[in-house]
């Protein structure tokens, strides 16, 4: 199996070498890089075979050989290699441990490492089975269960204060005993509270005490867990208790003067805080904006103005009172529909217009409103005010419009919505130029276009010569690995007709900013390597790859 894996790795190096030769034979002016799918599949198959050999060696206890193979694996799979090294360490420690508690600890760490390994294999799209290692773990676990059945059973007694406040102090006391009540002195008992772990040593009579300060958390009860890890003589045990918190829960009542509004409209929000404290702070949040109101007194109605965001649809307004000591926070959610008000627009325009000259547009709206409308003809835009539903504007017909019908559109601007379009016949004086001049200009334009077409065809021929290669030195292999990760995250596949720069623009906004910046930098380094054959910093490339893979 070792020989087969090394042969596969050799095949991979041959494929990559041929690809490098192909790349360096391409013209330096060509600006497109593509990754053929057949090469990608071949690489995945070879790498999968190699790592399957590593897994098989681990499962039969050949840890030295497995570690050697991991150290020789491609650096672009650094996360996978690190995980395999940790897995080998945990398995070796598990098999070499004589203490039952250490065995259980390393069994837990081995399972965690295997779960991470499973996710990494899926992420890298490698076809590797972990069944041999799970078979080994089942045998180890059966041995641990047999060993535990021969130990002396233990139990933990635990007592905690039954009532306290958020941020207050509690004392946890208890005893570690055998099943028949014999105290166990000088053993470690572990206590977990709110996902934090603490340890305490039992006294000469098997008792323990732990003083803790609770965080400022507002829940009615918290679970405390005390557990004892097994030794070579005593079995492990576990018990739980509850801590009940005592605090005041205020209430907020809030309402809006309307549940529908347009973008940017200001609404009136009324709220009242029912609480026992004074000088409270209330925060009002809507979309990405927030308003803070201080010195809020209890049982008093307050009014404030909130501005609706420029995003249509249902928007939530959250009114929250901040906590104070044993006064919990409170919040209420209101919903407002941000929308437009529809408007019908009618306008009059001349039957025909002359390109380059002004003309007047008159119109009205129903229902009547005071606001603005946008008039567009060609690429020209004109904004004008609407007063009591009436508007009038002088527009210049673009001189570039051709002879024939051209649309004129009038659109209402927020908070109103509505558009009307009419066609107007445009006369362009350039259409009256003598036919000889027109013919000359047409000939000149067509000749220039023919030259441009030939240039474009020549460019496409050059591009076509570069569409079937893969860049496989360490920089390029890092880019390929990053590309595979980005495809998984965004579900955007690298097509044969994409450039690397085009693909980078395609995934913009579909991954978080840190990953995008790292991928953008790696794409730039990849292009430098292709077009200029620069000697680049491999350490920087590996750091960028870690960010993308994280």
Coordinates of C-alpha atoms in Angstrom, one line a residue:
X1 CA 0.0 0.0 0.0
X2 CA 2.9 2.3 0.8
X3 CA 4.4 1.6 -2.6
X4 CA 1.1 2.2 -4.3
X5 CA 0.7 5.6 -2.6
X6 CA 4.2 6.7 -3.5
X7 CA 3.6 5.7 -7.1
X8 CA 0.4 7.8 -7.1
X9 CA 2.3 10.7 -5.7
X10 CA 4.9 10.3 -8.4
X11 CA 2.2 10.3 -11.1
X12 CA 0.9 13.5 -9.5
X13 CA 4.4 15.1 -9.8
X14 CA 4.6 14.1 -13.4
X15 CA 1.2 15.6 -14.3
X16 CA 2.2 18.8 -12.5
X17 CA 5.6 19.0 -14.3
X18 CA 3.9 18.5 -17.7
X19 CA 1.5 21.3 -16.8
X20 CA 4.3 23.6 -15.8
X21 CA 6.0 23.0 -19.2
X22 CA 2.8 23.7 -20.9
X23 CA 2.4 27.0 -19.0
X24 CA 5.9 28.3 -19.7
X25 CA 5.5 27.6 -23.5
X26 CA 2.5 30.0 -23.7
X27 CA 3.0 33.6 -25.0
X28 CA 3.6 36.1 -22.1
X29 CA 0.9 38.5 -23.5
X30 CA -2.0 36.0 -23.0
X31 CA -4.1 37.1 -20.0
X32 CA -6.4 34.1 -19.3
X33 CA -5.8 31.2 -17.0
X34 CA -8.2 28.1 -16.9
X35 CA -8.2 24.9 -14.9
X36 CA -9.3 21.9 -16.9
X37 CA -11.8 19.7 -15.0
X38 CA -10.1 16.5 -16.1
X39 CA -6.8 17.5 -14.5
X40 CA -8.6 18.5 -11.3
X41 CA -10.3 15.1 -11.1
X42 CA -7.0 13.3 -11.7
X43 CA -5.3 15.2 -8.9
X44 CA -8.1 14.5 -6.4
X45 CA -8.0 10.8 -7.2
X46 CA -4.2 10.6 -6.6
X47 CA -4.3 12.7 -3.4
X48 CA -7.2 10.6 -2.1
X49 CA -5.2 7.4 -2.7
X50 CA -2.2 8.8 -0.8
X51 CA -4.2 9.9 2.2
X52 CA -6.1 6.6 2.3
X53 CA -2.7 4.9 2.7
X54 CA -2.0 7.2 5.7
X55 CA -5.3 6.2 7.3
X56 CA -4.7 2.5 6.8
X57 CA -1.2 2.7 8.4
X58 CA -2.7 4.6 11.4
X59 CA -5.4 1.9 11.9
X60 CA -2.8 -0.9 12.1
X61 CA -0.4 1.0 14.4
X62 CA 2.2 2.0 11.9
X63 CA 2.4 5.5 13.4
X64 CA 6.0 6.2 12.4
X65 CA 5.3 5.4 8.7
X66 CA 2.1 7.4 8.8
X67 CA 3.9 10.5 10.3
X68 CA 6.5 10.2 7.6
X69 CA 3.9 10.2 4.9
X70 CA 2.1 13.2 6.4
X71 CA 5.4 15.1 6.5
X72 CA 5.8 14.4 2.8
X73 CA 2.3 15.3 1.8
X74 CA 1.6 18.5 -0.3
X75 CA 1.8 21.6 1.8
X76 CA -1.4 22.9 0.2
X77 CA -3.2 20.4 2.5
X78 CA -1.6 21.9 5.6
X79 CA -4.8 21.8 7.7
X80 CA -5.4 18.2 6.8
X81 CA -1.8 17.3 7.6
X82 CA -1.9 19.1 11.0
X83 CA -5.1 17.2 11.9
X84 CA -3.6 13.8 10.9
X85 CA -0.5 14.6 13.1
X86 CA -2.8 15.4 16.1
X87 CA -4.9 12.3 15.5
X88 CA -1.7 10.1 15.5
X89 CA -0.6 11.7 18.8
X90 CA -4.0 11.1 20.5
X91 CA -4.2 7.5 19.3
X92 CA -0.6 6.8 20.4
X93 CA -1.4 8.3 23.8
X94 CA -4.6 6.4 24.1
X95 CA -2.9 3.1 23.4
X96 CA 0.0 3.8 25.8
X97 CA -2.0 5.1 28.7
X98 CA -2.4 3.0 31.8
X99 CA -4.7 5.3 33.7
X100 CA -8.4 4.9 33.0
X101 CA -9.0 8.7 33.2
X102 CA -6.3 9.4 30.7
X103 CA -7.7 6.7 28.4
X104 CA -11.1 8.4 28.5
X105 CA -9.5 11.8 27.9
X106 CA -7.6 10.7 24.9
X107 CA -10.6 8.7 23.5
X108 CA -12.6 12.0 23.7
X109 CA -9.8 14.0 21.9
X110 CA -9.4 11.2 19.3
X111 CA -13.2 11.4 18.5
X112 CA -13.0 15.2 18.2
X113 CA -10.0 14.9 15.9
X114 CA -11.9 12.4 13.7
X115 CA -14.9 14.7 13.4
X116 CA -12.6 17.5 12.2
X117 CA -10.9 15.1 9.8
X118 CA -14.2 14.0 8.3
X119 CA -15.1 17.7 7.7
X120 CA -11.7 18.5 6.1
X121 CA -11.9 15.5 3.8
X122 CA -15.3 16.7 2.6
X123 CA -14.0 20.2 2.3
X124 CA -11.0 19.1 0.1
X125 CA -13.3 16.8 -1.9
X126 CA -11.2 13.7 -1.1
X127 CA -12.6 10.2 -1.3
X128 CA -11.1 8.7 1.8
X129 CA -12.8 6.3 4.2
X130 CA -12.2 6.4 8.0
X131 CA -13.7 2.9 8.7
X132 CA -10.4 1.3 9.6
X133 CA -9.8 3.8 12.4
X134 CA -13.4 3.5 13.7
X135 CA -12.9 -0.2 13.9
X136 CA -9.8 0.3 16.0
X137 CA -11.6 2.7 18.3
X138 CA -14.5 0.2 18.9
X139 CA -12.0 -2.3 20.2
X140 CA -10.3 0.2 22.5
X141 CA -13.7 1.4 23.8
X142 CA -14.8 -2.2 24.6
X143 CA -11.6 -2.6 26.6
X144 CA -12.3 0.6 28.6
X145 CA -15.8 -0.5 29.4
X146 CA -14.5 -3.9 30.7
X147 CA -11.9 -2.0 32.8
X148 CA -14.6 0.3 34.2
X149 CA -16.8 -2.6 35.2
X150 CA -14.1 -3.8 37.6
X151 CA -13.8 -0.5 39.5
X152 CA -15.3 0.6 42.8
X153 CA -18.3 2.8 42.2
X154 CA -18.3 6.4 43.5
X155 CA -20.9 9.2 44.1
X156 CA -20.8 12.9 44.6
X157 CA -23.0 14.9 47.0
X158 CA -23.4 18.6 46.0
X159 CA -25.1 21.6 47.6
X160 CA -25.5 25.1 46.2
X161 CA -27.2 28.3 47.3
X162 CA -30.8 28.1 45.9
X163 CA -31.4 31.8 45.3
X164 CA -29.1 34.6 44.2
X165 CA -29.0 37.5 41.7
X166 CA -27.2 37.9 38.4
X167 CA -23.5 38.8 39.1
X168 CA -23.8 37.6 42.7
X169 CA -21.6 35.1 44.6
X170 CA -22.4 31.5 45.2
X171 CA -20.8 28.7 47.2
X172 CA -20.7 25.1 46.0
X173 CA -20.0 22.4 48.6
X174 CA -20.1 18.7 48.5
X175 CA -18.4 15.3 49.2
X176 CA -16.8 12.6 47.2
X177 CA -17.7 9.1 48.5
X178 CA -17.6 5.5 47.5
X179 CA -20.9 3.7 46.9
X180 CA -21.0 2.6 50.6
X181 CA -20.3 6.1 52.0
X182 CA -16.5 6.0 52.5
X183 CA -14.9 9.4 51.9
X184 CA -12.3 9.8 49.2
X185 CA -9.7 12.3 50.3
X186 CA -7.3 14.3 48.1
X187 CA -9.0 13.6 44.8
X188 CA -9.8 16.1 42.1
X189 CA -13.5 17.0 41.5
X190 CA -14.4 19.0 38.4
X191 CA -17.3 21.5 38.3
X192 CA -18.8 23.1 35.2
X193 CA -21.0 26.2 35.2
X194 CA -22.1 28.1 32.1
X195 CA -19.6 26.3 29.9
X196 CA -16.7 27.1 32.2
X197 CA -14.8 24.3 34.1
X198 CA -13.3 24.6 37.6
X199 CA -11.4 22.0 39.7
X200 CA -11.2 21.5 43.5
X201 CA -9.3 19.0 45.7
X202 CA -11.2 17.1 48.3
X203 CA -10.1 17.5 51.9
X204 CA -9.0 14.7 54.3
X205 CA -12.6 13.8 54.9
X206 CA -13.6 13.9 51.2
X207 CA -15.4 17.3 51.2
X208 CA -14.8 20.2 48.9
X209 CA -15.9 23.8 48.6
X210 CA -15.8 26.3 45.7
X211 CA -16.7 30.0 45.7
X212 CA -17.7 31.6 42.3
X213 CA -19.0 34.9 41.0
X214 CA -21.9 34.5 38.5
X215 CA -21.8 36.6 35.3
X216 CA -24.4 39.3 34.6
X217 CA -26.8 36.8 33.0
X218 CA -30.6 36.9 33.2
X219 CA -32.0 33.4 33.2
X220 CA -34.2 31.9 35.9
X221 CA -32.0 28.8 36.6
X222 CA -28.4 27.6 35.9
X223 CA -27.2 24.0 36.0
X224 CA -24.1 23.1 38.0
X225 CA -22.4 19.8 37.2
X226 CA -19.8 18.1 39.4
X227 CA -17.9 15.1 38.1
X228 CA -15.1 12.8 39.1
X229 CA -12.9 11.1 36.5
X230 CA -12.1 7.4 37.0
X231 CA -8.8 6.1 38.3
X232 CA -7.3 2.6 38.2
X233 CA -9.3 1.8 41.4
X234 CA -12.4 4.0 41.5
X235 CA -15.1 4.5 38.8
X236 CA -16.1 8.0 37.7
X237 CA -19.3 9.7 38.8
X238 CA -21.4 12.8 38.0
X239 CA -24.2 14.8 39.6
X240 CA -26.0 18.0 38.9
X241 CA -27.7 20.8 40.9
X242 CA -29.6 24.0 40.1
X243 CA -28.9 27.6 40.9
X244 CA -32.1 29.8 40.9
X245 CA -31.6 33.5 40.0
X246 CA -33.8 36.2 41.5
X247 CA -34.2 39.4 39.5
X248 CA -36.9 41.8 38.4
X249 CA -38.2 41.5 34.9
X250 CA -39.4 44.9 33.5
X251 CA -41.9 45.3 30.6
X252 CA -41.9 47.7 27.6
X253 CA -45.1 48.8 25.8
X254 CA -44.5 50.5 22.5
X255 CA -46.6 51.6 19.5
X256 CA -46.1 53.5 16.2
X257 CA -48.4 56.2 14.8
X258 CA -48.7 54.1 11.6
X259 CA -47.6 50.6 10.4
X260 CA -46.9 51.6 6.8
X261 CA -44.6 54.3 5.6
X262 CA -42.3 55.2 2.7
X263 CA -38.6 55.2 2.5
X264 CA -37.0 57.9 4.6
X265 CA -40.3 58.9 6.3
X266 CA -40.3 59.9 9.9
X267 CA -42.7 58.1 12.2
X268 CA -43.6 58.8 15.8
X269 CA -42.9 56.0 18.3
X270 CA -44.4 56.0 21.8
X271 CA -43.2 53.8 24.6
X272 CA -43.6 53.2 28.3
X273 CA -41.2 51.3 30.5
X274 CA -42.8 49.5 33.4
X275 CA -40.1 48.9 36.0
X276 CA -39.0 49.6 39.6
X277 CA -35.8 51.4 38.7
X278 CA -35.1 55.1 37.8
X279 CA -32.7 56.7 35.3
X280 CA -33.1 53.9 32.8
X281 CA -31.6 53.7 29.3
X282 CA -33.6 52.7 26.3
X283 CA -32.2 51.9 22.8
X284 CA -34.4 51.9 19.7
X285 CA -32.9 50.0 16.7
X286 CA -34.1 49.9 13.1
X287 CA -32.0 48.3 10.4
X288 CA -28.5 49.7 10.8
X289 CA -29.5 52.7 12.9
X290 CA -30.1 53.1 16.6
X291 CA -31.3 55.8 19.0
X292 CA -30.4 55.9 22.7
X293 CA -32.6 57.7 25.2
X294 CA -31.2 58.1 28.7
X295 CA -32.8 59.1 32.1
X296 CA -36.0 57.2 31.3
X297 CA -38.4 57.2 34.3
X298 CA -40.7 54.2 35.0
X299 CA -44.4 54.3 34.0
X300 CA -44.1 57.4 31.9
X301 CA -45.0 57.6 28.2
X302 CA -42.2 58.9 25.9
X303 CA -42.4 59.9 22.3
X304 CA -39.6 60.0 19.8
X305 CA -39.1 60.2 16.0
X306 CA -37.6 57.3 14.0
X307 CA -36.6 57.5 10.3
X308 CA -37.5 54.6 8.1
X309 CA -34.6 53.0 6.1
X310 CA -34.3 53.3 2.3
X311 CA -35.1 49.7 1.9
X312 CA -38.6 48.5 1.0
X313 CA -40.4 45.6 2.7
X314 CA -41.1 44.7 6.3
X315 CA -38.7 46.2 8.8
X316 CA -38.4 45.5 12.5
X317 CA -38.1 48.3 15.1
X318 CA -36.7 46.9 18.4
X319 CA -37.2 48.9 21.6
X320 CA -34.8 47.6 24.4
X321 CA -34.2 48.7 28.0
X322 CA -30.7 48.1 29.2
X323 CA -30.1 46.0 32.4
X324 CA -29.1 47.4 35.8
X325 CA -27.9 45.1 38.5
X326 CA -30.9 42.8 39.4
X327 CA -33.1 44.6 36.8
X328 CA -33.2 42.5 33.7
X329 CA -33.3 43.9 30.2
X330 CA -36.6 44.0 28.3
X331 CA -37.5 44.5 24.7
X332 CA -40.4 44.7 22.3
X333 CA -40.5 44.3 18.5
X334 CA -42.7 46.4 16.2
X335 CA -43.0 45.8 12.5
X336 CA -43.5 48.5 9.8
X337 CA -44.0 48.1 6.1
X338 CA -41.7 50.4 4.2
X339 CA -43.2 51.0 0.7
X340 CA -44.0 53.6 -2.0
X341 CA -47.2 55.5 -2.6
X342 CA -48.4 54.8 -6.2
X343 CA -49.0 57.7 -8.5
X344 CA -50.5 57.9 -12.0
X345 CA -48.6 60.3 -14.4
X346 CA -49.9 61.9 -17.6
X347 CA -47.9 64.4 -19.7
X348 CA -48.0 66.1 -23.1
X349 CA -45.2 66.4 -25.6
X350 CA -44.8 67.6 -29.2
X351 CA -45.6 65.2 -32.1
X352 CA -42.0 65.5 -33.3
X353 CA -38.8 67.1 -32.0
X354 CA -35.4 68.0 -33.5
X355 CA -32.2 66.5 -32.1
X356 CA -30.1 69.1 -30.3
X357 CA -33.0 71.5 -29.7
X358 CA -35.1 72.1 -26.5
X359 CA -38.7 71.1 -26.1
X360 CA -41.2 71.5 -23.2
X361 CA -42.9 68.7 -21.3
X362 CA -46.0 69.4 -19.2
X363 CA -47.9 66.9 -17.0
X364 CA -49.9 66.2 -13.9
X365 CA -50.2 63.4 -11.3
X366 CA -53.2 61.7 -9.6
X367 CA -53.5 61.7 -6.8
X368 CA -52.1 65.2 -6.6
X369 CA -48.9 65.4 -4.6
X370 CA -45.9 67.7 -3.9
X371 CA -42.6 66.0 -4.8
X372 CA -40.3 65.4 -7.7
X373 CA -40.4 63.5 -11.0
X374 CA -37.6 62.4 -13.3
X375 CA -37.8 63.0 -17.0
X376 CA -35.6 60.9 -19.3
X377 CA -35.0 61.0 -23.1
X378 CA -32.0 59.1 -24.4
X379 CA -29.2 59.4 -21.8
X380 CA -30.4 62.9 -20.6
X381 CA -32.0 63.2 -17.2
X382 CA -34.1 66.1 -15.8
X383 CA -35.5 66.5 -12.3
X384 CA -38.3 68.8 -11.7
X385 CA -40.7 69.7 -8.8
X386 CA -44.3 68.7 -8.7
X387 CA -46.6 71.3 -7.1
X388 CA -50.2 70.3 -6.4
X389 CA -49.9 67.6 -9.0
X390 CA -48.6 69.8 -11.8
X391 CA -45.1 69.9 -13.4
X392 CA -43.4 71.5 -16.4
X393 CA -39.8 71.1 -17.6
X394 CA -37.7 72.1 -20.6
X395 CA -35.6 69.3 -22.0
X396 CA -32.9 69.2 -24.7
X397 CA -33.2 66.4 -27.2
X398 CA -29.9 64.6 -27.4
X399 CA -28.1 65.4 -30.7
X400 CA -27.0 61.8 -31.0
X401 CA -30.5 60.4 -31.4
X402 CA -31.2 58.8 -34.8
X403 CA -34.2 59.5 -37.1
X404 CA -37.3 57.7 -35.8
X405 CA -39.3 57.1 -32.6
X406 CA -37.6 57.6 -29.2
X407 CA -39.3 57.1 -25.8
X408 CA -39.7 59.8 -23.2
X409 CA -40.3 58.5 -19.7
X410 CA -41.5 60.4 -16.6
X411 CA -41.1 58.7 -13.2
X412 CA -42.3 59.7 -9.8
X413 CA -39.5 59.8 -7.1
X414 CA -39.8 58.4 -3.6
X415 CA -42.0 58.3 -1.6
X416 CA -44.1 58.0 -4.7
X417 CA -43.9 55.4 -7.4
X418 CA -45.1 55.4 -11.0
X419 CA -43.8 55.7 -14.6
X420 CA -45.3 56.7 -17.9
X421 CA -43.6 56.4 -21.3
X422 CA -44.5 58.0 -24.6
X423 CA -42.8 57.9 -28.0
X424 CA -41.8 61.0 -29.8
X425 CA -40.6 61.2 -33.4
X426 CA -37.0 62.6 -33.6
X427 CA -35.6 64.4 -36.7
X428 CA -31.8 64.5 -36.9
X429 CA -30.4 67.0 -39.4
X430 CA -27.4 64.8 -39.8
X431 CA -29.6 62.4 -41.7
X432 CA -29.8 65.1 -44.4
X433 CA -26.1 65.1 -45.1
X434 CA -25.4 64.3 -48.8
X435 CA -25.3 60.6 -49.6
X436 CA -21.7 60.9 -50.9
X437 CA -20.5 62.0 -47.5
X438 CA -22.6 59.4 -45.8
X439 CA -21.1 56.7 -48.1
X440 CA -17.6 57.9 -47.4
X441 CA -18.2 57.9 -43.7
X442 CA -19.8 54.4 -43.9
X443 CA -16.8 53.1 -45.9
X444 CA -14.4 54.6 -43.4
X445 CA -16.3 53.2 -40.4
X446 CA -16.6 49.7 -42.0
X447 CA -12.9 49.6 -42.8
X448 CA -12.0 50.6 -39.2
X449 CA -14.4 47.9 -38.0
X450 CA -12.9 45.3 -40.2
X451 CA -9.4 46.0 -38.7
X452 CA -10.9 45.8 -35.2
X453 CA -12.6 42.5 -36.0
X454 CA -9.4 41.1 -37.2
X455 CA -7.6 42.3 -34.1
X456 CA -10.2 40.7 -31.9
X457 CA -10.0 37.4 -33.9
X458 CA -6.3 37.4 -33.5
X459 CA -6.6 38.1 -29.8
X460 CA -9.1 35.2 -29.4
X461 CA -6.7 32.8 -31.2
X462 CA -4.0 33.7 -28.8
X463 CA -6.3 33.2 -25.9
X464 CA -7.4 29.9 -27.2
X465 CA -3.9 28.6 -27.1
X466 CA -3.8 29.1 -23.3
X467 CA -7.1 27.5 -22.4
X468 CA -5.9 24.0 -21.6
X469 CA -3.2 24.2 -19.0
X470 CA -2.8 24.3 -15.2
X471 CA -0.1 26.2 -13.3
X472 CA 1.3 23.7 -10.9
X473 CA 4.3 25.2 -9.0
X474 CA 3.6 25.9 -5.3
X475 CA 2.0 29.3 -6.0
X476 CA -0.4 27.8 -8.6
X477 CA -1.2 24.7 -6.6
X478 CA -2.1 27.0 -3.7
X479 CA -4.4 29.0 -6.0
X480 CA -6.0 25.8 -7.1
X481 CA -6.6 24.7 -3.5
X482 CA -8.1 28.1 -2.6
X483 CA -10.3 28.0 -5.7
X484 CA -11.7 24.6 -4.7
X485 CA -12.5 26.1 -1.2
X486 CA -14.2 29.2 -2.7
X487 CA -16.3 27.0 -5.1
X488 CA -17.5 25.0 -2.1
X489 CA -18.4 28.2 -0.1
X490 CA -20.1 30.1 -2.9
X491 CA -21.5 27.3 -5.1
X492 CA -20.0 29.2 -8.0
X493 CA -18.0 26.8 -10.3
X494 CA -14.9 27.9 -12.2
X495 CA -16.0 27.6 -15.8
X496 CA -13.6 26.9 -18.7
X497 CA -14.3 30.3 -20.2
X498 CA -13.7 32.3 -17.0
X499 CA -10.5 34.2 -16.3
X500 CA -9.2 34.2 -12.8
X501 CA -9.9 37.9 -12.6
X502 CA -13.4 37.4 -13.9
X503 CA -14.0 34.6 -11.3
X504 CA -12.8 36.9 -8.5
X505 CA -15.4 39.5 -9.5
X506 CA -18.0 36.8 -9.7
X507 CA -17.6 35.8 -6.0
X508 CA -17.3 39.4 -4.7
X509 CA -19.9 39.8 -1.9
X510 CA -20.6 36.0 -1.7
X511 CA -17.8 35.4 0.9
X512 CA -16.8 37.3 4.0
X513 CA -14.4 40.2 3.6
X514 CA -11.3 38.5 5.1
X515 CA -11.6 35.5 2.8
X516 CA -12.3 37.8 -0.2
X517 CA -9.2 40.0 0.5
X518 CA -7.0 36.9 0.9
X519 CA -8.4 35.3 -2.3
X520 CA -7.9 38.6 -4.2
X521 CA -4.3 38.9 -3.1
X522 CA -3.7 35.2 -4.0
X523 CA -5.2 35.8 -7.4
X524 CA -2.9 38.7 -7.9
X525 CA 0.2 36.7 -6.9
X526 CA -1.0 33.9 -9.2
X527 CA -1.2 36.3 -12.1
X528 CA 2.3 37.6 -11.3
X529 CA 3.6 34.1 -11.5
X530 CA 2.0 33.4 -14.8
X531 CA 2.7 36.6 -16.7
X532 CA 6.1 37.6 -15.2
X533 CA 7.5 34.4 -13.7
X534 CA 8.3 36.4 -10.5
X535 CA 9.9 34.7 -7.5
X536 CA 7.2 35.1 -4.8
X537 CA 7.1 34.6 -1.1
X538 CA 5.7 31.1 -0.5
X539 CA 5.2 32.0 3.2
X540 CA 2.8 34.8 2.3
X541 CA 0.9 32.4 0.0
X542 CA 0.5 29.8 2.7
X543 CA -0.8 32.5 5.1
X544 CA -3.4 33.6 2.6
X545 CA -4.4 30.0 2.0
X546 CA -4.9 29.5 5.8
X547 CA -7.3 32.5 5.9
X548 CA -9.3 31.1 2.9
X549 CA -9.5 27.6 4.4
X550 CA -10.4 28.8 7.9

